[in-house]
C-alpha cells in the first residue's frame, strides 16, 4: 500500500445551478490566511459506495461499474459537507492523507458556489493554490476512490481546506453563453449496469455520459446537465443530466479551455480526444488506456435519450451544449421518474420535439402563456421556451420568473 500526504488547491470552473446543502462547516476567522479547517469524514447527499471509518472515507464493497473489461473499476464517491468561509476567497488549499493499495487510486475534488451556481468539480493539485472562477465564500470537497474489480480498498482521511490569496488569476471565467460543440454520439445501453455516480440503468433511461468526472452530477441530480440536439432533418433536442463517465476516456474534459484541460492540452477546446485519435491518428489513434479508438465518440446517450428523445436509429453527430459552463436562466425538471415531453407549441397538443429527463436542467430563453397544465409545481398556464420552437410546461419545472417571449 502507498500512503501519501498531499497539500493542494482547487480550480473550480463554470457553473451549474444546484441547491446548497443546509449543513456547512464555518471557519471562525478571516478568509485568506486562516488556519486549515478539518472537514468531517461524513458522506453527504449524493455519495455512493463509500463508508466512514473514523477519520477515513473508504471504498465500499459494491461490484465494478459499467465499462469495458480494460477499465472496469470498483468506484466510490463521497461528497463532504460544504465549508463556508467568513469572507469570499479567490483560491483554496486542500490537505489530506490517502492510502492506495496496488493499482487503486484516491483523490479529492473541489468546487465553489459562484453566481449562485456550483462550479465544475476539479481535482485538487498537490501543493499548488489554484484560483476559483470567481470569489466565493462556500466550497465543497468530494472524494473519489477506485480500485480494480479484485483488490484492496483505497481511503482518504484527515481532509482539511484553507482559503488563500496566493494564486494566479483563474484561467476560466463563467461565459455569457455556455459552450456548444458538435460531437459524435453513441448509444450506451447497458441496462441493469451501474453508472459512475451509482445510478442503476433502467430500460429507456434518460442521462448522458461524458469522458470526465469534472461534470459528473450526483445520482438523482441534474446540476451538471447538457442540451443535445440533432443536426439533420427535423431538429430534436434532449435535456439530460450527466450521470456516467465515458466514452473511451475518463480524463478528457474537452469542453474546457486547453489551459485547464486535464489531459490532451494541445487539442482545441470542444474537440474530444477520441475524435482526434479516430480522425487524424492523434496519440497513435489510441485513447488514454492504449485502446485503438474505433469511433470518434465524445458523448454516450442512454437508450431513452437516443431512441425516444432524439429519435436516432444510428450513432450520429449532435450539437451538445454544456449548460454549467455559462450564465443564463435555468429551470430544473421536477418529476419523480421518466421524462418530460418538449413540445413545438405551448400546449400539450403540440408536436413532441424532444424530451427532458428527470432532474435535468433546462436553459430558459423566455416564458409565454399557453394551455393550463397541472404538475408537481402546481397548476399554471406558463410555458418556458428552452430552444427555438421548443417549450416545456412550467407546472413541471422548478424555476423563477422570466421575461416574456
XYZ file of N, CA, C and O in Angstrom, residues 120-310:
764
model
N -17.720 23.656 -11.681
C -17.337 22.299 -12.044
C -16.387 21.705 -11.004
O -15.586 22.413 -10.395
N -16.479 20.389 -10.813
C -15.522 19.694 -9.945
C -14.148 19.649 -10.608
O -14.045 19.404 -11.805
N -13.109 19.863 -9.798
C -11.749 19.782 -10.319
C -10.847 19.111 -9.293
O -10.902 19.435 -8.108
N -10.004 18.154 -9.720
C -9.086 17.525 -8.767
C -8.171 18.549 -8.118
O -7.686 19.472 -8.764
N -7.937 18.410 -6.829
C -7.014 19.276 -6.113
C -5.590 18.954 -6.543
O -5.176 17.806 -6.498
N -4.840 19.945 -6.930
C -3.462 19.763 -7.382
C -2.506 19.913 -6.200
O -2.530 20.921 -5.491
N -1.657 18.918 -6.017
C -0.821 18.852 -4.817
C 0.073 20.083 -4.681
O 0.865 20.398 -5.561
N -0.083 20.805 -3.560
C 0.806 21.901 -3.208
C 0.679 23.149 -4.028
O 1.518 24.046 -3.893
N -0.346 23.269 -4.869
C -0.447 24.419 -5.761
C -1.762 25.145 -5.555
O -2.811 24.624 -5.941
N -1.761 26.321 -4.920
C -3.003 27.089 -4.805
C -3.557 27.384 -6.198
O -2.811 27.746 -7.108
N -4.836 27.206 -6.352
C -5.456 27.376 -7.661
C -6.647 28.306 -7.553
O -7.448 28.197 -6.631
N -6.771 29.226 -8.499
C -7.826 30.223 -8.452
C -9.199 29.618 -8.722
O -9.343 28.672 -9.486
N -10.208 30.188 -8.077
C -11.592 29.874 -8.368
C -12.052 30.727 -9.550
O -11.445 31.762 -9.845
N -13.119 30.333 -10.242
C -13.588 31.139 -11.379
C -14.187 32.471 -10.951
O -14.447 33.330 -11.785
N -14.391 32.640 -9.653
C -14.877 33.895 -9.086
C -14.744 33.809 -7.583
O -14.641 32.719 -7.020
N -14.738 34.945 -6.909
C -14.630 34.930 -5.450
C -15.838 34.219 -4.854
O -16.975 34.423 -5.285
N -15.586 33.373 -3.857
C -16.660 32.590 -3.252
C -16.377 32.377 -1.776
O -15.222 32.265 -1.368
N -17.441 32.327 -0.976
C -17.260 32.022 0.444
C -17.759 30.615 0.792
O -17.818 30.249 1.952
N -18.136 29.815 -0.233
C -18.640 28.468 0.015
C -17.996 27.485 -0.945
O -18.097 27.640 -2.174
N -17.309 26.492 -0.394
C -16.695 25.455 -1.220
C -17.131 24.086 -0.706
O -17.551 23.942 0.439
N -17.035 23.093 -1.574
C -17.354 21.728 -1.196
C -16.279 20.791 -1.736
O -15.755 20.995 -2.837
N -15.950 19.767 -0.954
C -14.965 18.773 -1.349
C -15.650 17.456 -1.658
O -16.673 17.114 -1.064
N -15.067 16.716 -2.588
C -15.576 15.411 -2.994
C -14.419 14.436 -3.071
O -13.371 14.741 -3.635
N -14.601 13.270 -2.496
C -13.583 12.220 -2.533
C -13.964 11.189 -3.590
O -15.112 10.734 -3.641
N -12.995 10.826 -4.430
C -13.175 9.775 -5.429
C -12.176 8.666 -5.128
O -10.964 8.908 -5.077
N -12.669 7.452 -4.895
C -11.796 6.304 -4.665
C -12.169 5.203 -5.660
O -13.350 4.978 -5.932
N -11.162 4.533 -6.204
C -11.432 3.467 -7.165
C -10.343 2.410 -7.079
O -9.213 2.680 -6.662
N -10.716 1.191 -7.486
C -9.796 0.054 -7.415
C -10.223 -0.983 -8.443
O -11.369 -0.976 -8.914
N -9.326 -1.906 -8.816
C -9.695 -2.979 -9.735
C -10.825 -3.829 -9.162
O -11.109 -3.782 -7.957
N -11.487 -4.629 -10.015
C -12.584 -5.474 -9.533
C -12.195 -6.361 -8.362
O -13.005 -6.634 -7.484
N -10.950 -6.824 -8.329
C -10.446 -7.613 -7.210
C -9.261 -6.870 -6.606
O -8.337 -6.498 -7.323
N -9.284 -6.638 -5.299
C -8.162 -5.941 -4.686
C -8.571 -5.223 -3.430
O -9.663 -5.416 -2.895
N -7.657 -4.373 -2.939
C -7.862 -3.670 -1.690
C -8.800 -2.492 -1.817
O -9.331 -2.210 -2.896
N -8.973 -1.784 -0.720
C -9.897 -0.650 -0.665
C -9.137 0.632 -0.343
O -8.648 0.809 0.783
N -9.007 1.544 -1.285
C -8.324 2.813 -1.026
C -9.136 3.692 -0.076
O -10.350 3.513 0.085
N -8.451 4.650 0.566
C -9.114 5.526 1.514
C -8.493 6.920 1.495
O -7.372 7.114 1.018
N -9.248 7.870 2.026
C -8.784 9.248 2.207
C -9.149 9.660 3.627
O -10.249 9.371 4.107
N -8.228 10.323 4.307
C -8.516 10.770 5.674
C -7.915 12.140 5.944
O -7.130 12.661 5.142
N -8.295 12.708 7.093
C -7.747 13.977 7.577
C -7.843 15.089 6.536
O -6.880 15.793 6.246
N -9.029 15.243 5.973
C -9.237 16.251 4.933
C -9.385 17.630 5.580
O -10.180 17.816 6.498
N -8.599 18.577 5.089
C -8.660 19.957 5.578
C -8.654 20.904 4.384
O -8.116 20.582 3.323
N -9.252 22.071 4.559
C -9.287 23.070 3.495
C -8.993 24.435 4.092
O -9.375 24.728 5.228
N -8.303 25.260 3.306
C -7.859 26.578 3.783
C -7.929 27.581 2.641
O -7.456 27.302 1.533
N -8.522 28.744 2.871
C -8.510 29.781 1.830
C -7.118 30.377 1.683
O -6.333 30.389 2.637
N -6.815 30.877 0.530
C -5.519 31.510 0.286
C -5.688 32.579 -0.772
O -6.600 32.514 -1.608
N -4.808 33.567 -0.754
C -4.820 34.585 -1.804
C -3.579 34.474 -2.691
O -3.291 35.351 -3.493
N -2.861 33.370 -2.546
C -1.618 33.189 -3.306
C -1.885 32.289 -4.515
O -1.534 31.117 -4.535
N -2.532 32.853 -5.511
C -2.826 32.107 -6.732
C -2.908 33.070 -7.894
O -3.289 34.235 -7.744
N -2.552 32.587 -9.072
C -2.692 33.384 -10.287
C -4.172 33.522 -10.619
O -4.991 32.709 -10.200
N -4.541 34.543 -11.384
C -5.949 34.685 -11.766
C -6.462 33.431 -12.475
O -5.710 32.724 -13.156
N -7.737 33.168 -12.324
C -8.327 31.970 -12.917
C -8.233 32.003 -14.432
O -8.414 33.043 -15.067
N -7.944 30.836 -15.009
C -7.914 30.723 -16.464
C -9.319 30.593 -17.046
O -9.505 30.664 -18.249
N -10.303 30.365 -16.199
C -11.675 30.179 -16.646
C -12.577 31.234 -16.029
O -12.496 31.499 -14.831
N -13.393 31.856 -16.846
C -14.449 32.728 -16.352
C -15.779 32.179 -16.835
O -15.849 31.485 -17.851
N -16.825 32.463 -16.082
C -18.152 31.996 -16.481
C -18.609 32.811 -17.688
O -18.662 34.033 -17.651
N -18.954 32.104 -18.773
C -19.279 32.758 -20.030
C -20.724 33.234 -20.034
O -21.568 32.743 -19.305
N -21.005 34.203 -20.906
C -22.380 34.656 -21.061
C -23.246 33.535 -21.616
O -24.398 33.371 -21.227
N -22.671 32.759 -22.522
C -23.390 31.622 -23.099
C -22.547 30.377 -22.892
O -21.319 30.401 -23.048
N -23.166 29.246 -22.541
C -22.397 28.018 -22.338
C -21.797 27.515 -23.643
O -22.287 27.817 -24.737
N -20.719 26.743 -23.509
C -20.036 26.204 -24.682
C -20.934 25.213 -25.421
O -21.633 24.413 -24.800
N -20.897 25.266 -26.744
C -21.571 24.282 -27.586
C -20.570 23.715 -28.575
O -19.764 24.457 -29.145
N -20.566 22.407 -28.768
C -19.687 21.808 -29.762
C -20.402 20.659 -30.452
O -21.335 20.064 -29.904
N -19.974 20.353 -31.662
C -20.547 19.239 -32.426
C -19.670 18.008 -32.213
O -18.473 18.022 -32.513
N -20.257 16.960 -31.670
C -19.508 15.746 -31.362
C -20.303 14.532 -31.827
O -21.501 14.615 -32.106
N -19.623 13.401 -31.868
C -20.245 12.154 -32.302
C -20.851 11.456 -31.095
O -20.197 11.298 -30.057
N -22.110 11.044 -31.224
C -22.830 10.409 -30.122
C -23.023 8.929 -30.384
O -23.348 8.518 -31.510
N -22.840 8.131 -29.342
C -23.085 6.700 -29.404
C -24.097 6.320 -28.323
O -24.297 7.050 -27.357
N -24.728 5.158 -28.483
C -25.723 4.683 -27.520
C -25.048 3.860 -26.445
O -24.265 2.969 -26.727
N -25.361 4.149 -25.180
C -24.721 3.438 -24.075
C -25.353 2.076 -23.796
O -24.660 1.093 -23.602
N -26.682 1.988 -23.727
C -27.311 0.713 -23.397
C -26.980 0.290 -21.970
O -27.135 1.053 -21.028
N -26.493 -0.960 -21.805
C -26.023 -1.498 -20.524
C -27.105 -1.482 -19.446
O -26.848 -1.190 -18.272
N -28.353 -1.796 -19.830
C -29.453 -1.822 -18.865
C -29.138 -2.812 -17.748
O -28.705 -3.933 -17.988
N -29.341 -2.380 -16.508
C -29.023 -3.190 -15.344
C -27.651 -2.905 -14.771
O -27.356 -3.309 -13.645
N -26.803 -2.228 -15.526
C -25.484 -1.852 -15.038
C -25.553 -0.638 -14.127
O -26.606 -0.014 -13.952
N -24.418 -0.282 -13.551
C -24.337 0.849 -12.632
C -23.418 1.911 -13.215
O -22.309 1.615 -13.645
N -23.867 3.153 -13.221
C -23.069 4.245 -13.756
C -22.029 4.706 -12.744
O -22.015 4.265 -11.592
N -21.188 5.643 -13.157
C -20.108 6.132 -12.296
C -20.621 6.843 -11.057
O -19.901 6.942 -10.059
N -21.859 7.347 -11.075
C -22.390 8.027 -9.892
C -23.328 7.135 -9.078
O -24.009 7.608 -8.166
N -23.382 5.838 -9.410
C -24.175 4.899 -8.635
C -25.582 4.664 -9.137
O -26.334 3.900 -8.531
N -25.977 5.271 -10.235
C -27.307 5.071 -10.805
C -27.377 3.706 -11.496
O -26.485 3.333 -12.263
N -28.438 2.959 -11.218
C -28.660 1.679 -11.884
C -29.483 1.931 -13.149
O -30.597 2.473 -13.092
N -28.936 1.557 -14.294
C -29.541 1.878 -15.583
C -30.809 1.055 -15.799
O -30.808 -0.167 -15.643
N -31.897 1.750 -16.169
C -33.174 1.096 -16.426
C -33.487 1.155 -17.922
O -32.826 1.858 -18.691
N -34.506 0.425 -18.317
C -34.923 0.405 -19.712
C -35.359 1.797 -20.162
O -36.044 2.511 -19.446
N -34.942 2.223 -21.348
C -35.258 3.521 -21.948
C -34.882 4.658 -20.988
O -35.622 5.614 -20.785
N -33.706 4.585 -20.435
C -33.259 5.559 -19.432
C -32.926 6.900 -20.077
O -32.720 7.001 -21.298
N -32.826 7.939 -19.205
C -32.544 9.294 -19.665
C -31.372 9.884 -18.891
O -31.511 10.333 -17.757
N -30.187 9.866 -19.504
C -28.995 10.513 -18.980
C -27.943 10.464 -20.074
O -28.158 9.869 -21.138
N -26.792 11.101 -19.833
C -25.678 11.017 -20.774
C -24.402 10.716 -20.003
O -24.340 10.860 -18.783
N -23.382 10.309 -20.747
C -22.038 10.114 -20.198
C -21.078 11.024 -20.942
O -21.141 11.127 -22.177
N -20.192 11.685 -20.201
C -19.108 12.479 -20.770
C -17.783 11.929 -20.253
O -17.727 11.391 -19.141
N -16.683 12.070 -21.030
C -15.432 11.390 -20.681
C -14.583 12.091 -19.622
O -13.362 12.179 -19.744
N -15.218 12.599 -18.557
C -14.503 13.216 -17.446
C -15.449 13.305 -16.264
O -16.646 13.555 -16.436
N -14.906 13.141 -15.045
C -15.719 13.286 -13.839
C -15.952 14.742 -13.461
O -16.731 15.016 -12.554
N -15.314 15.665 -14.134
C -15.447 17.073 -13.751
C -16.893 17.548 -13.857
O -17.314 18.435 -13.121
N -17.643 16.998 -14.794
C -19.034 17.384 -14.965
C -19.994 16.280 -14.576
O -21.108 16.220 -15.093
N -19.580 15.392 -13.657
C -20.428 14.279 -13.228
C -21.358 14.736 -12.116
O -20.917 15.152 -11.048
N -22.670 14.632 -12.348
C -23.658 15.009 -11.339
C -23.893 13.866 -10.365
O -23.652 12.699 -10.680
N -24.378 14.209 -9.180
C -24.781 13.187 -8.227
C -25.952 12.384 -8.778
O -26.750 12.887 -9.588
N -26.079 11.152 -8.331
C -27.215 10.319 -8.697
C -28.508 11.023 -8.287
O -28.675 11.410 -7.139
N -29.403 11.216 -9.236
C -30.660 11.894 -8.969
C -30.604 13.395 -9.091
O -31.630 14.074 -8.942
N -29.426 13.947 -9.383
C -29.261 15.395 -9.513
C -28.967 15.769 -10.962
O -28.401 14.980 -11.721
N -29.341 16.983 -11.321
C -29.041 17.466 -12.663
C -28.215 18.725 -12.657
O -28.258 19.500 -13.615
N -27.429 18.948 -11.564
C -26.665 20.195 -11.508
C -25.590 20.283 -12.578
O -25.044 21.352 -12.819
N -25.275 19.172 -13.226
C -24.464 19.189 -14.441
C -25.300 18.494 -15.514
O -25.504 17.276 -15.479
N -25.818 19.293 -16.437
C -26.709 18.801 -17.485
C -26.257 19.323 -18.841
O -25.519 20.311 -18.930
N -26.731 18.660 -19.884
C -26.412 19.066 -21.248
C -27.696 19.197 -22.065
O -28.716 18.589 -21.745
N -27.613 20.007 -23.101
C -28.639 20.030 -24.145
C -28.022 19.356 -25.367
O -26.948 19.757 -25.825
N -28.677 18.328 -25.883
C -28.177 17.581 -27.036
C -29.203 17.705 -28.153
O -30.371 17.345 -27.963
N -28.793 18.201 -29.319
C -29.714 18.404 -30.432
C -29.211 17.698 -31.678
O -27.999 17.666 -31.947
N -30.126 17.126 -32.443
C -29.767 16.502 -33.711
C -29.345 17.578 -34.708
O -29.640 18.767 -34.539
N -28.672 17.156 -35.755
C -28.127 18.113 -36.721
C -28.642 17.889 -38.136
O -28.233 18.597 -39.055
N -29.523 16.923 -38.339
C -30.045 16.627 -39.665
C -31.547 16.414 -39.588
O -32.074 15.944 -38.570
N -32.256 16.753 -40.666
C -33.694 16.561 -40.702
C -34.402 17.481 -39.731
O -33.964 18.594 -39.446
N -35.531 17.011 -39.190
C -36.263 17.772 -38.191
C -35.467 17.793 -36.890
O -35.131 16.736 -36.351
N -35.148 18.977 -36.406
C -34.300 19.089 -35.221
C -35.072 18.696 -33.968
O -36.192 19.156 -33.733
N -34.469 17.843 -33.180
C -34.997 17.456 -31.872
C -33.916 17.696 -30.834
O -32.715 17.603 -31.147
N -34.323 18.002 -29.606
C -33.358 18.260 -28.537
C -33.710 17.458 -27.289
O -34.890 17.266 -26.973
N -32.680 17.008 -26.593
C -32.828 16.329 -25.306
C -32.091 17.143 -24.248
O -31.012 17.691 -24.512
N -32.650 17.205 -23.060
C -32.057 17.897 -21.929
C -31.854 16.841 -20.848
O -32.828 16.315 -20.296
N -30.593 16.507 -20.555
C -30.316 15.333 -19.741
C -29.205 15.587 -18.725
O -28.266 16.352 -18.986
N -29.280 14.924 -17.553
C -28.196 15.028 -16.568
C -27.004 14.170 -16.976
O -27.147 13.160 -17.693
N -25.820 14.549 -16.502
C -24.599 13.777 -16.754
C -24.423 12.813 -15.580
O -24.027 13.218 -14.487
N -24.690 11.514 -15.823
C -24.673 10.531 -14.746
C -23.619 9.445 -14.940
O -23.519 8.523 -14.136
N -22.833 9.514 -16.003
C -21.815 8.483 -16.207
C -20.576 9.100 -16.844
O -20.600 10.242 -17.307
N -19.489 8.322 -16.848
C -18.215 8.761 -17.409
C -17.875 7.888 -18.610
O -17.896 6.665 -18.529
N -17.536 8.500 -19.724
C -17.213 7.831 -20.971
C -17.732 8.690 -22.114
O -18.298 9.760 -21.872
N -17.602 8.274 -23.360
C -16.969 7.037 -23.828
C -15.452 7.185 -23.993
O -14.928 8.288 -23.987
N -14.776 6.077 -24.129
C -13.336 5.962 -24.349
C -12.529 6.454 -23.150
O -11.934 5.665 -22.448
N -12.469 7.752 -22.931
C -11.590 8.302 -21.892
C -12.344 8.623 -20.608
O -13.581 8.663 -20.574
N -11.584 8.874 -19.542
C -12.169 9.288 -18.266
C -11.567 10.594 -17.741
O -11.977 11.080 -16.698
N -10.603 11.154 -18.454
C -9.975 12.414 -18.043
C -9.891 13.385 -19.210
O -8.928 14.130 -19.357
N -10.930 13.390 -20.043
C -10.955 14.263 -21.215
C -12.095 15.276 -21.101
O -13.151 15.127 -21.699
N -11.860 16.318 -20.321
C -12.836 17.409 -20.180
C -12.680 18.370 -21.353
O -12.283 19.522 -21.191
N -13.029 17.898 -22.528
C -12.728 18.614 -23.768
C -13.501 19.926 -23.906
O -13.175 20.759 -24.751
N -14.519 20.146 -23.088
C -15.275 21.396 -23.128
C -14.533 22.544 -22.444
O -14.948 23.699 -22.567
N -13.460 22.246 -21.739
C -12.694 23.280 -21.048
C -11.598 23.854 -21.945
O -11.127 23.182 -22.868
N -11.146 25.085 -21.666
C -10.014 25.645 -22.410
C -8.769 24.772 -22.243
O -8.592 24.098 -21.218
N -7.907 24.801 -23.220
C -6.695 23.969 -23.190
C -5.863 24.224 -21.941
O -5.238 23.309 -21.404
N -5.862 25.461 -21.435
C -5.021 25.804 -20.295
C -5.395 25.042 -19.034
O -4.544 24.849 -18.159
N -6.637 24.619 -18.899
C -7.040 23.900 -17.699
C -7.553 22.498 -18.002
O -7.982 21.785 -17.089
N -7.479 22.077 -19.257
C -7.903 20.725 -19.622
C -7.019 19.722 -18.896
O -5.795 19.873 -18.817
N -7.637 18.659 -18.343
C -6.881 17.734 -17.509
C -5.829 16.968 -18.304
O -4.724 16.735 -17.827
N -6.169 16.513 -19.505
C -5.226 15.858 -20.407
C -5.423 16.443 -21.809
O -6.352 17.200 -22.055
N -4.498 16.124 -22.715
C -4.617 16.486 -24.128
C -4.710 18.002 -24.306
O -5.554 18.515 -25.041
N -3.823 18.740 -23.619
C -3.869 20.197 -23.611
C -3.557 20.824 -24.972
O -3.812 22.023 -25.169
N -3.012 20.046 -25.902
C -2.711 20.596 -27.220
C -3.890 20.513 -28.180
O -3.794 20.965 -29.329
N -5.006 19.945 -27.740
C -6.194 19.885 -28.585
C -7.048 21.124 -28.364
O -7.098 21.674 -27.264
N -7.761 21.580 -29.391
C -8.599 22.778 -29.231
C -9.808 22.500 -28.354
O -10.301 21.368 -28.268
N -10.282 23.537 -27.668
C -11.466 23.414 -26.832
C -12.643 22.912 -27.668
O -12.890 23.369 -28.778
N -13.375 21.953 -27.126
C -14.554 21.420 -27.801
C -14.299 20.193 -28.644
O -15.258 19.596 -29.156
N -13.026 19.785 -28.787
C -12.726 18.610 -29.610
C -12.327 17.433 -28.716
O -11.278 17.454 -28.076
N -13.142 16.366 -28.673
C -12.800 15.200 -27.855
C -11.538 14.513 -28.349
O -11.248 14.481 -29.552
N -10.769 13.957 -27.406
C -9.555 13.240 -27.772
C -9.860 12.054 -28.668
O -9.113 11.769 -29.612
N -10.971 11.355 -28.410
C -11.322 10.196 -29.230
C -11.573 10.609 -30.681
O -11.227 9.877 -31.616
N -12.150 11.777 -30.876
C -12.381 12.267 -32.231
C -11.059 12.529 -32.939
O -10.865 12.163 -34.102
N -10.133 13.178 -32.237
C -8.820 13.451 -32.834
C -8.068 12.157 -33.121
O -7.408 12.013 -34.160
N -8.165 11.185 -32.211
C -7.485 9.905 -32.406
C -8.042 9.175 -33.618
O -7.298 8.608 -34.427
N -9.342 9.187 -33.774
C -10.005 8.455 -34.865
C -9.792 9.137 -36.210
O -9.528 8.478 -37.215
N -9.896 10.472 -36.227
C -9.865 11.192 -37.499
C -8.463 11.485 -37.994
O -8.223 11.480 -39.209
N -7.535 11.760 -37.099
C -6.199 12.203 -37.519
C -5.066 11.365 -36.941
O -3.905 11.702 -37.138
N -5.392 10.303 -36.208
C -4.348 9.466 -35.625
C -3.665 10.071 -34.419
O -2.572 9.640 -34.030
N -4.289 11.056 -33.795
C -3.733 11.675 -32.601
C -3.456 10.610 -31.541
O -4.235 9.687 -31.357
N -2.339 10.752 -30.841
C -1.924 9.784 -29.813
C -1.829 8.369 -30.382
O -2.111 7.383 -29.702
N -1.403 8.302 -31.650
C -1.266 6.994 -32.292
C -2.595 6.311 -32.545
O -2.647 5.083 -32.735
N -3.683 7.110 -32.529
C -5.005 6.540 -32.748
C -5.560 5.815 -31.534
O -6.543 5.079 -31.648
N -4.961 6.051 -30.356
C -5.363 5.329 -29.149
C -5.909 6.281 -28.090
O -5.589 7.468 -28.077
N -6.722 5.732 -27.162
C -7.256 6.524 -26.059
C -6.273 6.531 -24.898
O -5.136 6.041 -25.024
N -6.678 7.059 -23.734
C -5.741 7.169 -22.610
C -5.355 5.815 -22.037
O -4.365 5.707 -21.310
N -6.104 4.760 -22.360
C -5.811 3.421 -21.860
C -5.052 2.571 -22.877
O -4.814 1.392 -22.639
N -4.697 3.183 -24.030
C -3.944 2.461 -25.046
C -4.797 1.636 -25.982
O -4.279 0.847 -26.780
N -6.116 1.801 -25.932
C -7.004 1.071 -26.830
C -7.128 1.810 -28.154
O -7.190 3.036 -28.201
N -7.183 1.071 -29.263
C -7.399 1.685 -30.565
C -8.821 2.227 -30.633
O -9.788 1.497 -30.397
N -8.955 3.517 -30.936
C -10.256 4.178 -30.951
C -11.013 3.780 -32.218
O -10.557 4.026 -33.333
N -12.177 3.160 -32.042
C -12.944 2.617 -33.160
C -14.004 3.571 -33.691
O -14.608 3.316 -34.738
N -14.280 4.664 -32.970
C -15.207 5.688 -33.445
C -14.857 6.999 -32.749
O -14.156 6.995 -31.730
N -15.329 8.134 -33.262
C -14.917 9.435 -32.710
C -15.792 9.939 -31.567
O -15.856 11.144 -31.321
N -16.447 9.057 -30.817
C -17.475 9.457 -29.861
C -16.955 10.389 -28.776
O -15.914 10.141 -28.166
N -17.742 11.447 -28.517
C -17.458 12.373 -27.427
C -18.558 12.409 -26.396
O -18.449 13.117 -25.392
N -19.635 11.629 -26.612
C -20.738 11.558 -25.660
C -21.460 10.233 -25.859
O -21.560 9.740 -26.991
N -21.896 9.629 -24.762
C -22.750 8.444 -24.787
C -24.150 8.849 -24.356
O -24.316 9.643 -23.418
N -25.164 8.280 -25.012
C -26.551 8.586 -24.703
C -27.258 7.343 -24.196
O -27.159 6.270 -24.806
N -27.976 7.470 -23.088
C -28.802 6.365 -22.611
C -29.900 6.076 -23.636
O -30.251 6.928 -24.467
N -30.472 4.876 -23.566
C -31.410 4.433 -24.600
C -32.583 5.381 -24.804
O -32.981 5.669 -25.939
N -33.179 5.867 -23.702
C -34.322 6.760 -23.843
C -33.948 8.076 -24.495
O -34.730 8.652 -25.262
N -32.757 8.560 -24.201
C -32.258 9.775 -24.843
C -32.027 9.533 -26.324
O -32.415 10.351 -27.171
N -31.399 8.406 -26.643
C -31.016 8.074 -28.014
C -32.242 7.797 -28.885
O -32.449 8.446 -29.920
N -33.057 6.816 -28.464
C -34.176 6.371 -29.297
C -35.393 7.283 -29.215
O -36.032 7.563 -30.235
N -35.743 7.716 -28.008
C -37.018 8.407 -27.807
C -36.890 9.924 -27.902
O -37.649 10.563 -28.641
N -35.960 10.509 -27.151
C -35.843 11.962 -27.151
C -35.352 12.496 -28.492
O -35.888 13.467 -29.029
N -34.311 11.847 -29.046
C -33.703 12.334 -30.288
C -34.134 11.554 -31.519
O -33.800 11.938 -32.643
